[in-house]
């Protein structure tokens, strides 16, 4: 089935082969309102947007109209079923010519590692590279395992494989700190990204702020997902709930 989501900025189409994909598509504007607002406020025509942990491509597709025909989208998604849906969704929205879908993992080193799949269904999350602890640090038994290529963003940019992004979004189910460590050179370059949104897990929040501070970035805004807001409403400790942080160069 194909779902069309209409907004004041345009309409977006998503191929849904599972209930998980359907639920992601129909909640595009509600699941992470802060992310949608950040993309609208930040992306400009001609930008290169890097979506790390793109899943089935909700935000990659949403960014298409914002970067325009002269812009580029780099979508990283190591989960094979998600990557297939991601490619289909980019094609459905006429974005294939300005997008690169990269079915590889990003981290703090280059190599091949076991990619432990927690669920094979398209739209699923929490699969892990080189470990069997999910994003909440809980152990799991993989249903499938793939020997997956992984790279640092620094390596891909230095080799000319991808351009330096203008805007980066990172949501990789607890491995964000490793991904950020693998882009130190990009973040410290003369043409460094002007805005970076990272999902922040409680177990490394202070380390992430320290890393970004050392690279000359400061957290400008923080916002919670719909799930996080519902946890807060039920009385959960705010410190223990993941959130999204938006970083920009301190001079900005």
XYZ file of C-alpha atoms in Angstrom, residues 131-244:
114
model
C 27.132 -5.498 19.751
C 23.941 -7.137 21.055
C 22.726 -4.422 23.408
C 19.844 -2.303 22.141
C 19.620 1.479 22.407
C 18.485 1.149 26.025
C 21.515 -1.033 26.845
C 19.357 -4.159 27.122
C 20.712 -7.458 25.710
C 18.941 -9.112 22.779
C 19.316 -12.214 20.610
C 19.606 -11.308 16.885
C 17.051 -12.843 14.540
C 19.521 -12.351 11.661
C 23.107 -11.253 11.303
C 24.888 -9.570 8.371
C 28.596 -8.868 7.911
C 28.309 -5.143 7.278
C 30.692 -2.482 5.996
C 31.122 0.505 8.302
C 32.951 3.794 7.806
C 33.625 7.084 9.482
C 32.073 10.119 7.843
C 35.556 11.662 7.927
C 36.843 8.862 5.673
C 34.003 9.172 3.168
C 34.439 12.936 2.887
C 38.262 12.779 2.733
C 38.080 10.218 -0.094
C 35.607 12.338 -2.039
C 32.919 9.660 -1.823
C 30.406 12.095 -0.341
C 30.519 15.903 -0.021
C 30.754 17.709 3.305
C 27.151 18.066 4.524
C 25.621 21.422 5.398
C 23.132 19.851 7.814
C 23.360 16.498 9.610
C 20.760 14.433 11.478
C 21.952 11.473 13.594
C 19.576 8.874 15.073
C 21.235 5.484 15.410
C 19.656 3.882 18.463
C 22.313 4.504 21.083
C 25.434 4.631 18.887
C 25.357 8.383 18.286
C 28.538 9.132 20.239
C 30.562 6.741 18.052
C 29.150 8.269 14.869
C 29.975 11.771 16.075
C 33.537 10.713 17.008
C 33.921 9.508 13.415
C 33.221 12.966 11.995
C 35.636 15.065 14.069
C 37.478 16.316 10.987
C 34.257 17.213 9.184
C 32.962 19.124 12.208
C 36.276 20.905 12.618
C 36.779 21.794 8.951
C 36.574 25.222 7.362
C 33.350 24.153 5.624
C 31.832 22.523 8.648
C 28.096 21.802 8.936
C 26.073 24.749 10.188
C 23.573 22.578 12.095
C 23.653 19.065 13.567
C 20.781 17.306 15.313
C 21.673 14.272 17.435
C 19.454 11.936 19.408
C 20.948 11.995 22.897
C 20.770 8.908 25.107
C 21.084 9.470 28.875
C 24.114 7.197 29.253
C 26.388 9.432 27.151
C 24.746 12.885 27.244
C 27.625 14.598 29.087
C 30.260 12.957 26.860
C 28.446 14.140 23.723
C 28.237 17.729 24.962
C 31.951 17.604 25.823
C 32.838 16.246 22.373
C 30.806 18.908 20.598
C 32.131 21.648 22.854
C 35.698 20.622 22.004
C 34.834 20.942 18.310
C 33.375 24.410 18.760
C 29.686 23.493 18.739
C 27.071 24.436 21.327
C 23.600 23.027 21.920
C 21.131 25.672 20.723
C 17.889 23.797 21.337
C 16.672 20.517 22.742
C 13.345 18.820 22.047
C 11.637 15.537 22.827
C 9.873 13.027 20.624
C 6.194 12.209 21.027
C 7.212 9.045 22.892
C 9.428 11.060 25.226
C 6.629 13.525 25.968
C 4.266 10.680 26.801
C 6.850 9.203 29.174
C 7.149 12.576 30.880
C 3.374 12.777 31.238
C 3.414 9.399 32.996
C 5.928 10.739 35.522
C 9.198 9.355 34.164
C 12.456 10.980 35.247
C 13.375 13.549 32.536
C 17.071 12.747 32.934
C 16.420 9.150 31.862
C 14.523 9.996 28.669
C 16.344 10.369 25.340
C 15.917 13.685 23.523
C 17.167 15.483 20.422
